[in-house]
């Protein structure tokens, strides 16, 4: 696994979901956080930069990779932010390694995949032979209609989708999302937690964040008027909300 380190201050680990990796998910936000934090971007198994044995992924395995990055960087305990599938991964990390996590922020995360999501992921995987169609399914559900309509052309939409190509790693990440279930871990989280939801969210519907909030003891909860990709659609507001939570006494 590879990871990058930027900035100085309390350690903040940003964990990607399905996609190319840390830089693709959070790279445009690093400078905004690095003015007050040491920002760590790991590339977990299934991402473009990671090298592993190609076996099936599990949430617990990815949580152990996050814990290993924290240990290797020598910065624990850390504040931990995870997006989408990464939201389930960081919750699992906090449950399995409470001594490594100070505060926790799952974003557009989930406790357990439901029939709607399995149907959507199945549709996406059925297009893995056609990179353009594969990307269009993902962008259509990841971004709100308002955001997609703000773009000048379908070519711009396809450019977004080109970053979500049907690589072997992406397929493995989506297959993990089909199986995601952290019901036995979410209730064990001890870290102070802020669950961030997106509404409307067609990729991981808002109710999943609400379920995660209900499952994590004493967690706080906010919703953004955004599609699933709140990191792009509401970038400044997202950064502000995370910083306010992390810097509270």
PDB file of C-alpha atoms in Angstrom:
ATOM      1  CA  UNK A   1       0.000   0.000   0.000  1.00  0.00           C
ATOM      2  CA  UNK A   2       1.084   3.532  -0.747  1.00  0.00           C
ATOM      3  CA  UNK A   3       0.101   6.694   1.079  1.00  0.00           C
ATOM      4  CA  UNK A   4       0.998  10.363   0.947  1.00  0.00           C
ATOM      5  CA  UNK A   5       1.499  12.839   3.794  1.00  0.00           C
ATOM      6  CA  UNK A   6       0.874  16.596   3.564  1.00  0.00           C
ATOM      7  CA  UNK A   7       0.687  19.504   5.991  1.00  0.00           C
ATOM      8  CA  UNK A   8       1.257  19.612   9.730  1.00  0.00           C
ATOM      9  CA  UNK A   9      -0.829  19.393  12.869  1.00  0.00           C
ATOM     10  CA  UNK A  10      -3.110  16.659  14.246  1.00  0.00           C
ATOM     11  CA  UNK A  11      -3.201  13.639  11.955  1.00  0.00           C
ATOM     12  CA  UNK A  12      -6.184  13.291   9.615  1.00  0.00           C
ATOM     13  CA  UNK A  13      -6.549  10.136   7.491  1.00  0.00           C
ATOM     14  CA  UNK A  14      -8.879  10.386   4.463  1.00  0.00           C
ATOM     15  CA  UNK A  15     -10.101   6.986   3.239  1.00  0.00           C
ATOM     16  CA  UNK A  16     -11.480   6.585  -0.290  1.00  0.00           C
ATOM     17  CA  UNK A  17     -14.343   4.390  -1.435  1.00  0.00           C
ATOM     18  CA  UNK A  18     -14.832   2.715  -4.816  1.00  0.00           C
ATOM     19  CA  UNK A  19     -12.473   4.439  -7.238  1.00  0.00           C
ATOM     20  CA  UNK A  20      -8.868   5.032  -8.188  1.00  0.00           C
ATOM     21  CA  UNK A  21      -7.702   5.824  -4.663  1.00  0.00           C
ATOM     22  CA  UNK A  22      -7.005   8.586  -2.184  1.00  0.00           C
ATOM     23  CA  UNK A  23      -5.861  11.259  -4.624  1.00  0.00           C
ATOM     24  CA  UNK A  24      -8.842  10.790  -6.941  1.00  0.00           C
ATOM     25  CA  UNK A  25     -11.329  11.075  -4.063  1.00  0.00           C
ATOM     26  CA  UNK A  26      -9.733  13.696  -1.819  1.00  0.00           C
ATOM     27  CA  UNK A  27      -6.817  15.236  -3.722  1.00  0.00           C
ATOM     28  CA  UNK A  28      -8.657  18.492  -4.449  1.00  0.00           C
ATOM     29  CA  UNK A  29      -9.334  18.932  -0.719  1.00  0.00           C
ATOM     30  CA  UNK A  30      -5.890  18.176   0.716  1.00  0.00           C
ATOM     31  CA  UNK A  31      -4.681  21.776   0.786  1.00  0.00           C
ATOM     32  CA  UNK A  32      -7.876  22.873   2.531  1.00  0.00           C
ATOM     33  CA  UNK A  33      -7.192  20.423   5.358  1.00  0.00           C
ATOM     34  CA  UNK A  34      -3.384  20.621   5.355  1.00  0.00           C
ATOM     35  CA  UNK A  35      -3.371  24.161   6.733  1.00  0.00           C
ATOM     36  CA  UNK A  36      -4.352  22.719  10.121  1.00  0.00           C
ATOM     37  CA  UNK A  37      -3.725  18.955   9.886  1.00  0.00           C
ATOM     38  CA  UNK A  38      -1.199  16.367   8.813  1.00  0.00           C
ATOM     39  CA  UNK A  39      -3.239  14.825   6.001  1.00  0.00           C
ATOM     40  CA  UNK A  40      -2.657  11.167   5.103  1.00  0.00           C
ATOM     41  CA  UNK A  41      -4.106   9.709   1.895  1.00  0.00           C
ATOM     42  CA  UNK A  42      -3.839   5.901   1.689  1.00  0.00           C
ATOM     43  CA  UNK A  43      -4.482   3.823  -1.420  1.00  0.00           C
ATOM     44  CA  UNK A  44      -6.221   0.672  -0.211  1.00  0.00           C
ATOM     45  CA  UNK A  45      -6.506  -2.653  -2.016  1.00  0.00           C
ATOM     46  CA  UNK A  46      -8.483  -2.331  -5.232  1.00  0.00           C
ATOM     47  CA  UNK A  47      -7.165   1.174  -5.927  1.00  0.00           C
ATOM     48  CA  UNK A  48      -4.887   1.929  -8.862  1.00  0.00           C
ATOM     49  CA  UNK A  49      -1.700   2.301  -6.788  1.00  0.00           C
ATOM     50  CA  UNK A  50      -2.132  -0.637  -4.402  1.00  0.00           C
ATOM     51  CA  UNK A  51      -0.521  -3.995  -5.092  1.00  0.00           C
ATOM     52  CA  UNK A  52      -2.002  -7.108  -3.494  1.00  0.00           C
ATOM     53  CA  UNK A  53      -2.786 -10.745  -4.224  1.00  0.00           C
ATOM     54  CA  UNK A  54      -6.007 -10.014  -6.109  1.00  0.00           C
ATOM     55  CA  UNK A  55      -8.194 -12.010  -3.726  1.00  0.00           C
ATOM     56  CA  UNK A  56     -11.684 -11.028  -2.600  1.00  0.00           C
ATOM     57  CA  UNK A  57     -11.785  -7.899  -0.467  1.00  0.00           C
ATOM     58  CA  UNK A  58     -13.422  -7.616   2.952  1.00  0.00           C
ATOM     59  CA  UNK A  59     -14.243  -4.564   5.052  1.00  0.00           C
ATOM     60  CA  UNK A  60     -12.159  -6.015   7.880  1.00  0.00           C
ATOM     61  CA  UNK A  61      -9.149  -6.431   5.588  1.00  0.00           C
ATOM     62  CA  UNK A  62      -9.379  -2.817   4.420  1.00  0.00           C
ATOM     63  CA  UNK A  63      -9.778  -1.695   8.051  1.00  0.00           C
ATOM     64  CA  UNK A  64      -6.537  -3.512   8.890  1.00  0.00           C
ATOM     65  CA  UNK A  65      -4.854  -1.702   5.985  1.00  0.00           C
ATOM     66  CA  UNK A  66      -5.983   1.646   7.430  1.00  0.00           C
ATOM     67  CA  UNK A  67      -4.655   0.607  10.846  1.00  0.00           C
ATOM     68  CA  UNK A  68      -1.345  -0.414   9.255  1.00  0.00           C
ATOM     69  CA  UNK A  69      -1.002   2.996   7.580  1.00  0.00           C
ATOM     70  CA  UNK A  70      -1.626   4.723  10.922  1.00  0.00           C
ATOM     71  CA  UNK A  71       1.073   2.574  12.533  1.00  0.00           C
ATOM     72  CA  UNK A  72       3.530   3.040   9.679  1.00  0.00           C
ATOM     73  CA  UNK A  73       3.079   6.808   9.682  1.00  0.00           C
ATOM     74  CA  UNK A  74       3.576   6.888  13.444  1.00  0.00           C
ATOM     75  CA  UNK A  75       0.893   9.518  13.990  1.00  0.00           C
ATOM     76  CA  UNK A  76      -1.839   7.815  16.015  1.00  0.00           C
ATOM     77  CA  UNK A  77      -4.390   8.313  17.357  1.00  0.00           C
ATOM     78  CA  UNK A  78      -5.845   9.994  14.280  1.00  0.00           C
ATOM     79  CA  UNK A  79      -9.014  11.642  13.060  1.00  0.00           C
ATOM     80  CA  UNK A  80     -10.516   9.365  10.431  1.00  0.00           C
ATOM     81  CA  UNK A  81     -12.742  10.369   7.505  1.00  0.00           C
ATOM     82  CA  UNK A  82     -14.122   7.773   5.089  1.00  0.00           C
ATOM     83  CA  UNK A  83     -16.220   8.262   1.967  1.00  0.00           C
ATOM     84  CA  UNK A  84     -18.885   5.832   0.691  1.00  0.00           C
ATOM     85  CA  UNK A  85     -17.499   2.285   1.036  1.00  0.00           C
ATOM     86  CA  UNK A  86     -14.721   4.033   2.966  1.00  0.00           C
ATOM     87  CA  UNK A  87     -17.370   5.130   5.478  1.00  0.00           C
ATOM     88  CA  UNK A  88     -17.982   1.497   6.419  1.00  0.00           C
ATOM     89  CA  UNK A  89     -14.221   0.846   6.414  1.00  0.00           C
ATOM     90  CA  UNK A  90     -13.403   3.676   8.833  1.00  0.00           C
ATOM     91  CA  UNK A  91     -16.256   2.656  11.145  1.00  0.00           C
ATOM     92  CA  UNK A  92     -14.817  -0.869  11.181  1.00  0.00           C
ATOM     93  CA  UNK A  93     -11.336   0.530  11.834  1.00  0.00           C
ATOM     94  CA  UNK A  94     -12.594   2.513  14.812  1.00  0.00           C
ATOM     95  CA  UNK A  95     -14.418  -0.549  16.174  1.00  0.00           C
ATOM     96  CA  UNK A  96     -11.456  -2.903  15.755  1.00  0.00           C
ATOM     97  CA  UNK A  97      -8.742  -0.425  16.803  1.00  0.00           C
ATOM     98  CA  UNK A  98     -10.302   2.095  19.221  1.00  0.00           C
ATOM     99  CA  UNK A  99      -6.881   3.177  20.469  1.00  0.00           C
ATOM    100  CA  UNK A 100      -5.914   4.400  16.975  1.00  0.00           C
ATOM    101  CA  UNK A 101      -8.932   6.668  16.310  1.00  0.00           C
ATOM    102  CA  UNK A 102      -9.682   9.972  18.033  1.00  0.00           C
ATOM    103  CA  UNK A 103     -12.646  11.210  15.990  1.00  0.00           C
ATOM    104  CA  UNK A 104     -14.575   9.550  13.172  1.00  0.00           C
ATOM    105  CA  UNK A 105     -16.444  10.961  10.150  1.00  0.00           C
ATOM    106  CA  UNK A 106     -18.191   8.475   7.819  1.00  0.00           C
ATOM    107  CA  UNK A 107     -19.494  10.277   4.697  1.00  0.00           C
ATOM    108  CA  UNK A 108     -22.229   8.714   2.554  1.00  0.00           C
ATOM    109  CA  UNK A 109     -21.489   5.433   4.306  1.00  0.00           C
ATOM    110  CA  UNK A 110     -23.526   2.386   5.198  1.00  0.00           C
ATOM    111  CA  UNK A 111     -24.043  -0.458   7.646  1.00  0.00           C
ATOM    112  CA  UNK A 112     -25.359  -3.065   5.237  1.00  0.00           C
ATOM    113  CA  UNK A 113     -26.016  -3.244   1.501  1.00  0.00           C
ATOM    114  CA  UNK A 114     -29.708  -3.564   0.612  1.00  0.00           C
ATOM    115  CA  UNK A 115     -31.641  -4.861  -2.398  1.00  0.00           C
ATOM    116  CA  UNK A 116     -31.659  -1.455  -4.123  1.00  0.00           C
ATOM    117  CA  UNK A 117     -27.884  -1.200  -3.930  1.00  0.00           C
ATOM    118  CA  UNK A 118     -27.350  -4.799  -5.022  1.00  0.00           C
ATOM    119  CA  UNK A 119     -29.561  -4.128  -8.030  1.00  0.00           C
ATOM    120  CA  UNK A 120     -27.652  -0.944  -8.872  1.00  0.00           C
ATOM    121  CA  UNK A 121     -24.244  -2.582  -8.463  1.00  0.00           C
ATOM    122  CA  UNK A 122     -25.411  -5.524 -10.556  1.00  0.00           C
ATOM    123  CA  UNK A 123     -26.443  -3.104 -13.317  1.00  0.00           C
ATOM    124  CA  UNK A 124     -23.041  -1.419 -13.122  1.00  0.00           C
ATOM    125  CA  UNK A 125     -21.140  -4.707 -13.261  1.00  0.00           C
ATOM    126  CA  UNK A 126     -23.220  -5.841 -16.235  1.00  0.00           C
ATOM    127  CA  UNK A 127     -21.618  -2.973 -18.196  1.00  0.00           C
ATOM    128  CA  UNK A 128     -18.006  -3.851 -17.343  1.00  0.00           C
ATOM    129  CA  UNK A 129     -17.400  -4.802 -20.982  1.00  0.00           C
ATOM    130  CA  UNK A 130     -18.200  -1.192 -22.023  1.00  0.00           C
ATOM    131  CA  UNK A 131     -16.106   1.430 -20.161  1.00  0.00           C
ATOM    132  CA  UNK A 132     -18.264   4.360 -21.325  1.00  0.00           C
ATOM    133  CA  UNK A 133     -21.522   2.732 -20.239  1.00  0.00           C
ATOM    134  CA  UNK A 134     -19.911   1.576 -16.984  1.00  0.00           C
ATOM    135  CA  UNK A 135     -18.811   5.136 -16.225  1.00  0.00           C
ATOM    136  CA  UNK A 136     -22.203   6.587 -17.156  1.00  0.00           C
ATOM    137  CA  UNK A 137     -24.033   4.331 -14.707  1.00  0.00           C
ATOM    138  CA  UNK A 138     -21.665   5.371 -11.916  1.00  0.00           C
ATOM    139  CA  UNK A 139     -21.752   9.102 -12.667  1.00  0.00           C
ATOM    140  CA  UNK A 140     -25.544   9.097 -13.023  1.00  0.00           C
ATOM    141  CA  UNK A 141     -25.912   7.774  -9.480  1.00  0.00           C
ATOM    142  CA  UNK A 142     -22.885   9.500  -7.923  1.00  0.00           C
ATOM    143  CA  UNK A 143     -23.827  13.057  -8.895  1.00  0.00           C
ATOM    144  CA  UNK A 144     -27.111  14.888  -8.455  1.00  0.00           C
ATOM    145  CA  UNK A 145     -29.166  15.835 -11.530  1.00  0.00           C
ATOM    146  CA  UNK A 146     -28.501  19.467 -10.630  1.00  0.00           C
ATOM    147  CA  UNK A 147     -24.739  18.940 -10.830  1.00  0.00           C
ATOM    148  CA  UNK A 148     -24.841  16.921 -14.049  1.00  0.00           C
ATOM    149  CA  UNK A 149     -27.073  19.565 -15.647  1.00  0.00           C
ATOM    150  CA  UNK A 150     -24.530  22.227 -14.668  1.00  0.00           C
ATOM    151  CA  UNK A 151     -21.991  20.641 -17.018  1.00  0.00           C
ATOM    152  CA  UNK A 152     -21.754  21.897 -20.583  1.00  0.00           C
ATOM    153  CA  UNK A 153     -21.962  18.599 -22.423  1.00  0.00           C
ATOM    154  CA  UNK A 154     -22.308  14.843 -22.215  1.00  0.00           C
ATOM    155  CA  UNK A 155     -18.589  14.697 -23.033  1.00  0.00           C
ATOM    156  CA  UNK A 156     -17.874  16.316 -19.666  1.00  0.00           C
ATOM    157  CA  UNK A 157     -20.000  13.692 -17.966  1.00  0.00           C
ATOM    158  CA  UNK A 158     -18.078  10.973 -19.786  1.00  0.00           C
ATOM    159  CA  UNK A 159     -14.822  12.576 -18.632  1.00  0.00           C
ATOM    160  CA  UNK A 160     -15.992  12.141 -15.050  1.00  0.00           C
ATOM    161  CA  UNK A 161     -16.904   8.550 -15.818  1.00  0.00           C
ATOM    162  CA  UNK A 162     -13.513   7.845 -17.361  1.00  0.00           C
ATOM    163  CA  UNK A 163     -12.008   8.059 -13.859  1.00  0.00           C
ATOM    164  CA  UNK A 164     -14.216   5.118 -12.851  1.00  0.00           C
ATOM    165  CA  UNK A 165     -13.077   2.602 -15.442  1.00  0.00           C
ATOM    166  CA  UNK A 166     -13.964  -1.092 -15.011  1.00  0.00           C
ATOM    167  CA  UNK A 167     -10.505  -2.166 -13.842  1.00  0.00           C
ATOM    168  CA  UNK A 168     -10.005  -5.424 -11.937  1.00  0.00           C
ATOM    169  CA  UNK A 169      -9.612  -3.426  -8.737  1.00  0.00           C
ATOM    170  CA  UNK A 170     -12.821  -1.488  -9.339  1.00  0.00           C
ATOM    171  CA  UNK A 171     -14.704  -4.730  -9.949  1.00  0.00           C
ATOM    172  CA  UNK A 172     -13.372  -6.141  -6.664  1.00  0.00           C
ATOM    173  CA  UNK A 173     -14.384  -2.961  -4.813  1.00  0.00           C
ATOM    174  CA  UNK A 174     -17.921  -3.125  -6.212  1.00  0.00           C
ATOM    175  CA  UNK A 175     -18.160  -6.819  -5.392  1.00  0.00           C
ATOM    176  CA  UNK A 176     -17.191  -5.968  -1.809  1.00  0.00           C
ATOM    177  CA  UNK A 177     -19.900  -3.310  -1.733  1.00  0.00           C
ATOM    178  CA  UNK A 178     -22.378  -6.060  -2.648  1.00  0.00           C
ATOM    179  CA  UNK A 179     -21.359  -7.941   0.524  1.00  0.00           C
ATOM    180  CA  UNK A 180     -20.831  -5.060   2.949  1.00  0.00           C
ATOM    181  CA  UNK A 181     -22.280  -5.716   6.415  1.00  0.00           C
ATOM    182  CA  UNK A 182     -20.811  -4.115   9.565  1.00  0.00           C
ATOM    183  CA  UNK A 183     -23.780  -4.653  11.870  1.00  0.00           C
ATOM    184  CA  UNK A 184     -21.559  -6.512  14.335  1.00  0.00           C
ATOM    185  CA  UNK A 185     -18.970  -3.696  14.376  1.00  0.00           C
ATOM    186  CA  UNK A 186     -20.827  -0.368  14.211  1.00  0.00           C
ATOM    187  CA  UNK A 187     -22.112  -0.606  17.766  1.00  0.00           C
ATOM    188  CA  UNK A 188     -18.566  -1.097  19.071  1.00  0.00           C
ATOM    189  CA  UNK A 189     -17.303   2.300  17.868  1.00  0.00           C
ATOM    190  CA  UNK A 190     -16.039   4.348  20.806  1.00  0.00           C
ATOM    191  CA  UNK A 191     -14.686   7.399  18.973  1.00  0.00           C
ATOM    192  CA  UNK A 192     -16.670  10.617  18.925  1.00  0.00           C
ATOM    193  CA  UNK A 193     -18.456  10.424  15.559  1.00  0.00           C
ATOM    194  CA  UNK A 194     -20.091  12.716  13.027  1.00  0.00           C
ATOM    195  CA  UNK A 195     -22.067  10.914  10.319  1.00  0.00           C
ATOM    196  CA  UNK A 196     -22.419  13.001   7.144  1.00  0.00           C
ATOM    197  CA  UNK A 197     -25.226  12.130   4.734  1.00  0.00           C
ATOM    198  CA  UNK A 198     -26.056  13.287   1.217  1.00  0.00           C
ATOM    199  CA  UNK A 199     -29.653  13.926   0.207  1.00  0.00           C
ATOM    200  CA  UNK A 200     -30.719  13.015  -2.423  1.00  0.00           C
ATOM    201  CA  UNK A 201     -28.175  10.209  -2.813  1.00  0.00           C
ATOM    202  CA  UNK A 202     -28.850   7.682  -5.584  1.00  0.00           C
ATOM    203  CA  UNK A 203     -25.664   5.658  -5.023  1.00  0.00           C
ATOM    204  CA  UNK A 204     -25.848   4.963  -1.279  1.00  0.00           C
ATOM    205  CA  UNK A 205     -29.300   6.297  -0.367  1.00  0.00           C
ATOM    206  CA  UNK A 206     -29.562   8.673   2.580  1.00  0.00           C
ATOM    207  CA  UNK A 207     -31.301   6.106   4.779  1.00  0.00           C
ATOM    208  CA  UNK A 208     -28.018   4.186   4.991  1.00  0.00           C
ATOM    209  CA  UNK A 209     -26.285   7.110   6.688  1.00  0.00           C
ATOM    210  CA  UNK A 210     -29.234   7.406   9.045  1.00  0.00           C
ATOM    211  CA  UNK A 211     -28.859   3.724   9.902  1.00  0.00           C
ATOM    212  CA  UNK A 212     -25.141   4.205  10.504  1.00  0.00           C
ATOM    213  CA  UNK A 213     -25.884   7.157  12.790  1.00  0.00           C
ATOM    214  CA  UNK A 214     -28.395   5.037  14.729  1.00  0.00           C
ATOM    215  CA  UNK A 215     -25.906   2.165  15.021  1.00  0.00           C
ATOM    216  CA  UNK A 216     -22.917   4.188  16.309  1.00  0.00           C
ATOM    217  CA  UNK A 217     -23.383   5.122  19.968  1.00  0.00           C
ATOM    218  CA  UNK A 218     -23.724   8.854  20.732  1.00  0.00           C
ATOM    219  CA  UNK A 219     -22.936   9.892  17.143  1.00  0.00           C
ATOM    220  CA  UNK A 220     -23.914  13.247  15.629  1.00  0.00           C
ATOM    221  CA  UNK A 221     -25.543  13.593  12.205  1.00  0.00           C
ATOM    222  CA  UNK A 222     -25.864  16.162   9.428  1.00  0.00           C
ATOM    223  CA  UNK A 223     -27.224  16.050   5.876  1.00  0.00           C
ATOM    224  CA  UNK A 224     -26.022  17.989   2.847  1.00  0.00           C
ATOM    225  CA  UNK A 225     -28.245  18.963  -0.070  1.00  0.00           C
ATOM    226  CA  UNK A 226     -26.047  17.047  -2.495  1.00  0.00           C
ATOM    227  CA  UNK A 227     -25.692  13.926  -4.561  1.00  0.00           C
ATOM    228  CA  UNK A 228     -23.404  11.157  -3.325  1.00  0.00           C
ATOM    229  CA  UNK A 229     -20.294  13.075  -4.453  1.00  0.00           C
ATOM    230  CA  UNK A 230     -20.591  15.732  -1.757  1.00  0.00           C
ATOM    231  CA  UNK A 231     -16.773  15.961  -1.849  1.00  0.00           C
ATOM    232  CA  UNK A 232     -17.197  17.670  -5.235  1.00  0.00           C
ATOM    233  CA  UNK A 233     -20.678  19.168  -5.167  1.00  0.00           C
ATOM    234  CA  UNK A 234     -20.334  20.848  -1.762  1.00  0.00           C
ATOM    235  CA  UNK A 235     -16.569  20.808  -1.267  1.00  0.00           C
ATOM    236  CA  UNK A 236     -16.167  23.997   0.790  1.00  0.00           C
ATOM    237  CA  UNK A 237     -19.173  23.307   2.998  1.00  0.00           C
ATOM    238  CA  UNK A 238     -17.977  19.741   3.537  1.00  0.00           C
ATOM    239  CA  UNK A 239     -14.497  20.859   4.601  1.00  0.00           C
ATOM    240  CA  UNK A 240     -15.954  23.449   6.962  1.00  0.00           C
ATOM    241  CA  UNK A 241     -18.264  20.924   8.629  1.00  0.00           C
ATOM    242  CA  UNK A 242     -15.470  18.394   9.116  1.00  0.00           C
ATOM    243  CA  UNK A 243     -13.075  20.995  10.500  1.00  0.00           C
ATOM    244  CA  UNK A 244     -15.662  22.338  12.940  1.00  0.00           C
ATOM    245  CA  UNK A 245     -16.287  18.827  14.238  1.00  0.00           C
ATOM    246  CA  UNK A 246     -12.618  17.876  14.495  1.00  0.00           C
ATOM    247  CA  UNK A 247     -11.596  21.060  16.239  1.00  0.00           C
ATOM    248  CA  UNK A 248     -14.354  21.074  18.845  1.00  0.00           C
ATOM    249  CA  UNK A 249     -13.002  20.782  22.405  1.00  0.00           C
TER     250      UNK A 249
END
